[in-house]
Amino acid sequence: QVQLEESGGGLVQAGGSLRLSCAASGRTFSRNAMGWFRQAAGKEREFVAAISWGGSRTYYADSVKGRFTISRDNAKNTVYLQMNSLKPEDTAVYYCAAGRVTGTGPPDYDYWGQGTRVTVSS
């Protein structure tokens, strides 16, 4: 069992940066792939980034590639999402998720946090 709690969301101007954190509890954190997803108002949840359990493999949605960076610290049971050059279209609730495979779809993940809201003003 893994419990996840996101933090770091907020209001930022376009072009600014935020770093999201996701703290995990549970002894199996280091064995889980981790992902970030987001859901804007009226839209479906979409993949943002994923990282393998050891951190050697990362994947990004085309819309965030080059601007966002996912990383993890297994000693701290935490995964991060550094978001730079933010755009108004990045506005959404961001969720972290833990799963057995480093996938890009919600069904690949077994555990989800409650989400943290990111608002980017123009």
PDB file of C-alpha atoms in Angstrom:
ATOM      1  CA  GLN A   1       0.000   0.000   0.000  1.00  0.00           C
ATOM      2  CA  VAL A   2       1.282   3.469  -0.911  1.00  0.00           C
ATOM      3  CA  GLN A   3      -0.222   6.765   0.217  1.00  0.00           C
ATOM      4  CA  LEU A   4       0.641   9.904  -1.702  1.00  0.00           C
ATOM      5  CA  GLU A   5       0.389  13.585  -0.817  1.00  0.00           C
ATOM      6  CA  GLU A   6       1.162  16.374  -3.282  1.00  0.00           C
ATOM      7  CA  SER A   7       2.297  19.885  -2.396  1.00  0.00           C
ATOM      8  CA  GLY A   8       3.774  22.927  -4.070  1.00  0.00           C
ATOM      9  CA  GLY A   9       0.901  24.085  -6.209  1.00  0.00           C
ATOM     10  CA  GLY A  10      -0.197  27.702  -6.382  1.00  0.00           C
ATOM     11  CA  LEU A  11      -0.654  30.761  -8.538  1.00  0.00           C
ATOM     12  CA  VAL A  12       2.167  31.841 -10.823  1.00  0.00           C
ATOM     13  CA  GLN A  13       2.521  34.190 -13.760  1.00  0.00           C
ATOM     14  CA  ALA A  14       3.199  32.894 -17.229  1.00  0.00           C
ATOM     15  CA  GLY A  15       6.898  32.235 -17.676  1.00  0.00           C
ATOM     16  CA  GLY A  16       7.367  31.440 -14.016  1.00  0.00           C
ATOM     17  CA  SER A  17       8.326  28.233 -12.251  1.00  0.00           C
ATOM     18  CA  LEU A  18       6.950  25.915  -9.611  1.00  0.00           C
ATOM     19  CA  ARG A  19       8.192  22.704  -8.072  1.00  0.00           C
ATOM     20  CA  LEU A  20       5.657  20.115  -7.071  1.00  0.00           C
ATOM     21  CA  SER A  21       6.482  17.472  -4.507  1.00  0.00           C
ATOM     22  CA  CYS A  22       4.797  14.177  -3.813  1.00  0.00           C
ATOM     23  CA  ALA A  23       5.556  12.524  -0.488  1.00  0.00           C
ATOM     24  CA  ALA A  24       4.877   8.823  -0.295  1.00  0.00           C
ATOM     25  CA  SER A  25       4.376   6.538   2.637  1.00  0.00           C
ATOM     26  CA  GLY A  26       4.830   2.825   2.465  1.00  0.00           C
ATOM     27  CA  ARG A  27       7.797   0.528   2.337  1.00  0.00           C
ATOM     28  CA  THR A  28       7.454  -0.218  -1.360  1.00  0.00           C
ATOM     29  CA  PHE A  29       7.910   3.325  -2.672  1.00  0.00           C
ATOM     30  CA  SER A  30      11.310   2.614  -4.182  1.00  0.00           C
ATOM     31  CA  ARG A  31       9.845  -0.310  -6.123  1.00  0.00           C
ATOM     32  CA  ASN A  32       7.162   1.796  -7.764  1.00  0.00           C
ATOM     33  CA  ALA A  33       7.230   3.767 -10.943  1.00  0.00           C
ATOM     34  CA  MET A  34       5.889   7.263 -10.354  1.00  0.00           C
ATOM     35  CA  GLY A  35       3.904   9.500 -12.607  1.00  0.00           C
ATOM     36  CA  TRP A  36       2.431  12.971 -12.734  1.00  0.00           C
ATOM     37  CA  PHE A  37      -0.885  13.618 -14.382  1.00  0.00           C
ATOM     38  CA  ARG A  38      -3.036  16.708 -14.627  1.00  0.00           C
ATOM     39  CA  GLN A  39      -6.661  17.503 -15.149  1.00  0.00           C
ATOM     40  CA  ALA A  40      -7.934  20.858 -16.333  1.00  0.00           C
ATOM     41  CA  ALA A  41     -11.510  21.943 -15.784  1.00  0.00           C
ATOM     42  CA  GLY A  42     -13.832  20.116 -18.151  1.00  0.00           C
ATOM     43  CA  LYS A  43     -11.088  17.904 -19.547  1.00  0.00           C
ATOM     44  CA  GLU A  44      -9.905  14.374 -19.030  1.00  0.00           C
ATOM     45  CA  ARG A  45      -6.913  13.526 -16.892  1.00  0.00           C
ATOM     46  CA  GLU A  46      -3.776  13.570 -19.003  1.00  0.00           C
ATOM     47  CA  PHE A  47      -0.263  12.242 -18.653  1.00  0.00           C
ATOM     48  CA  VAL A  48       2.498  14.724 -17.820  1.00  0.00           C
ATOM     49  CA  ALA A  49       5.617  12.781 -16.842  1.00  0.00           C
ATOM     50  CA  ALA A  50       6.777   9.452 -15.449  1.00  0.00           C
ATOM     51  CA  ILE A  51       9.923   8.060 -13.890  1.00  0.00           C
ATOM     52  CA  SER A  52      11.014   4.469 -13.379  1.00  0.00           C
ATOM     53  CA  TRP A  53      11.539   3.049  -9.914  1.00  0.00           C
ATOM     54  CA  GLY A  54      15.310   3.567 -10.074  1.00  0.00           C
ATOM     55  CA  GLY A  55      15.087   6.928 -11.789  1.00  0.00           C
ATOM     56  CA  SER A  56      17.012   5.874 -14.887  1.00  0.00           C
ATOM     57  CA  ARG A  57      14.102   6.273 -17.298  1.00  0.00           C
ATOM     58  CA  THR A  58      11.866   9.295 -17.675  1.00  0.00           C
ATOM     59  CA  TYR A  59       9.022  10.066 -20.044  1.00  0.00           C
ATOM     60  CA  TYR A  60       7.236  13.302 -20.843  1.00  0.00           C
ATOM     61  CA  ALA A  61       4.182  14.458 -22.681  1.00  0.00           C
ATOM     62  CA  ASP A  62       5.097  16.434 -25.785  1.00  0.00           C
ATOM     63  CA  SER A  63       3.357  19.474 -24.356  1.00  0.00           C
ATOM     64  CA  VAL A  64       5.788  19.715 -21.413  1.00  0.00           C
ATOM     65  CA  LYS A  65       8.984  18.299 -22.889  1.00  0.00           C
ATOM     66  CA  GLY A  66      11.878  20.678 -22.362  1.00  0.00           C
ATOM     67  CA  ARG A  67      10.010  22.653 -19.704  1.00  0.00           C
ATOM     68  CA  PHE A  68       9.214  20.092 -16.980  1.00  0.00           C
ATOM     69  CA  THR A  69      11.574  17.716 -15.208  1.00  0.00           C
ATOM     70  CA  ILE A  70      10.564  14.735 -13.099  1.00  0.00           C
ATOM     71  CA  SER A  71      12.924  13.370 -10.468  1.00  0.00           C
ATOM     72  CA  ARG A  72      12.786  11.232  -7.363  1.00  0.00           C
ATOM     73  CA  ASP A  73      14.634  10.762  -4.105  1.00  0.00           C
ATOM     74  CA  ASN A  74      13.978   7.251  -2.847  1.00  0.00           C
ATOM     75  CA  ALA A  75      15.749   7.986   0.432  1.00  0.00           C
ATOM     76  CA  LYS A  76      13.118  10.655   1.100  1.00  0.00           C
ATOM     77  CA  ASN A  77      10.221   8.768  -0.474  1.00  0.00           C
ATOM     78  CA  THR A  78       9.537  11.809  -2.626  1.00  0.00           C
ATOM     79  CA  VAL A  79       9.037  12.509  -6.297  1.00  0.00           C
ATOM     80  CA  TYR A  80       9.296  15.992  -7.766  1.00  0.00           C
ATOM     81  CA  LEU A  81       8.051  17.837 -10.808  1.00  0.00           C
ATOM     82  CA  GLN A  82      10.037  20.950 -11.653  1.00  0.00           C
ATOM     83  CA  MET A  83       7.943  23.130 -13.942  1.00  0.00           C
ATOM     84  CA  ASN A  84       9.602  25.985 -15.806  1.00  0.00           C
ATOM     85  CA  SER A  85       8.362  28.408 -18.458  1.00  0.00           C
ATOM     86  CA  LEU A  86       4.810  27.846 -17.325  1.00  0.00           C
ATOM     87  CA  LYS A  87       1.967  28.685 -19.671  1.00  0.00           C
ATOM     88  CA  PRO A  88      -1.699  29.426 -18.971  1.00  0.00           C
ATOM     89  CA  GLU A  89      -2.564  26.088 -20.596  1.00  0.00           C
ATOM     90  CA  ASP A  90      -0.626  24.334 -17.819  1.00  0.00           C
ATOM     91  CA  THR A  91      -3.369  25.368 -15.412  1.00  0.00           C
ATOM     92  CA  ALA A  92      -4.819  22.207 -13.876  1.00  0.00           C
ATOM     93  CA  VAL A  93      -4.955  20.026 -10.810  1.00  0.00           C
ATOM     94  CA  TYR A  94      -1.796  17.956 -10.740  1.00  0.00           C
ATOM     95  CA  TYR A  95      -1.827  14.420  -9.381  1.00  0.00           C
ATOM     96  CA  CYS A  96       1.009  12.079  -8.585  1.00  0.00           C
ATOM     97  CA  ALA A  97       0.550   8.360  -8.940  1.00  0.00           C
ATOM     98  CA  ALA A  98       2.434   5.164  -8.119  1.00  0.00           C
ATOM     99  CA  GLY A  99       2.370   2.013 -10.156  1.00  0.00           C
ATOM    100  CA  ARG A 100       4.141  -1.173 -11.119  1.00  0.00           C
ATOM    101  CA  VAL A 101       5.027  -0.032 -14.626  1.00  0.00           C
ATOM    102  CA  THR A 102       6.361   3.244 -15.971  1.00  0.00           C
ATOM    103  CA  GLY A 103       3.334   3.938 -18.068  1.00  0.00           C
ATOM    104  CA  THR A 104       1.672   6.944 -19.627  1.00  0.00           C
ATOM    105  CA  GLY A 105      -1.928   6.062 -18.940  1.00  0.00           C
ATOM    106  CA  PRO A 106      -3.959   6.261 -15.744  1.00  0.00           C
ATOM    107  CA  PRO A 107      -4.669   2.486 -15.754  1.00  0.00           C
ATOM    108  CA  ASP A 108      -0.913   1.885 -15.329  1.00  0.00           C
ATOM    109  CA  TYR A 109      -1.066   3.343 -11.819  1.00  0.00           C
ATOM    110  CA  ASP A 110      -2.544   1.824  -8.690  1.00  0.00           C
ATOM    111  CA  TYR A 111      -2.285   4.670  -6.161  1.00  0.00           C
ATOM    112  CA  TRP A 112      -3.170   8.332  -6.482  1.00  0.00           C
ATOM    113  CA  GLY A 113      -2.792  11.464  -4.433  1.00  0.00           C
ATOM    114  CA  GLN A 114      -5.514  14.041  -3.870  1.00  0.00           C
ATOM    115  CA  GLY A 115      -3.960  16.575  -6.209  1.00  0.00           C
ATOM    116  CA  THR A 116      -2.541  20.079  -5.970  1.00  0.00           C
ATOM    117  CA  ARG A 117      -3.856  22.987  -7.986  1.00  0.00           C
ATOM    118  CA  VAL A 118      -1.623  24.979 -10.325  1.00  0.00           C
ATOM    119  CA  THR A 119      -2.904  28.201 -11.829  1.00  0.00           C
ATOM    120  CA  VAL A 120      -0.876  30.090 -14.407  1.00  0.00           C
ATOM    121  CA  SER A 121      -2.018  33.625 -15.129  1.00  0.00           C
ATOM    122  CA  SER A 122      -1.358  35.364 -18.423  1.00  0.00           C
TER     123      SER A 122
END
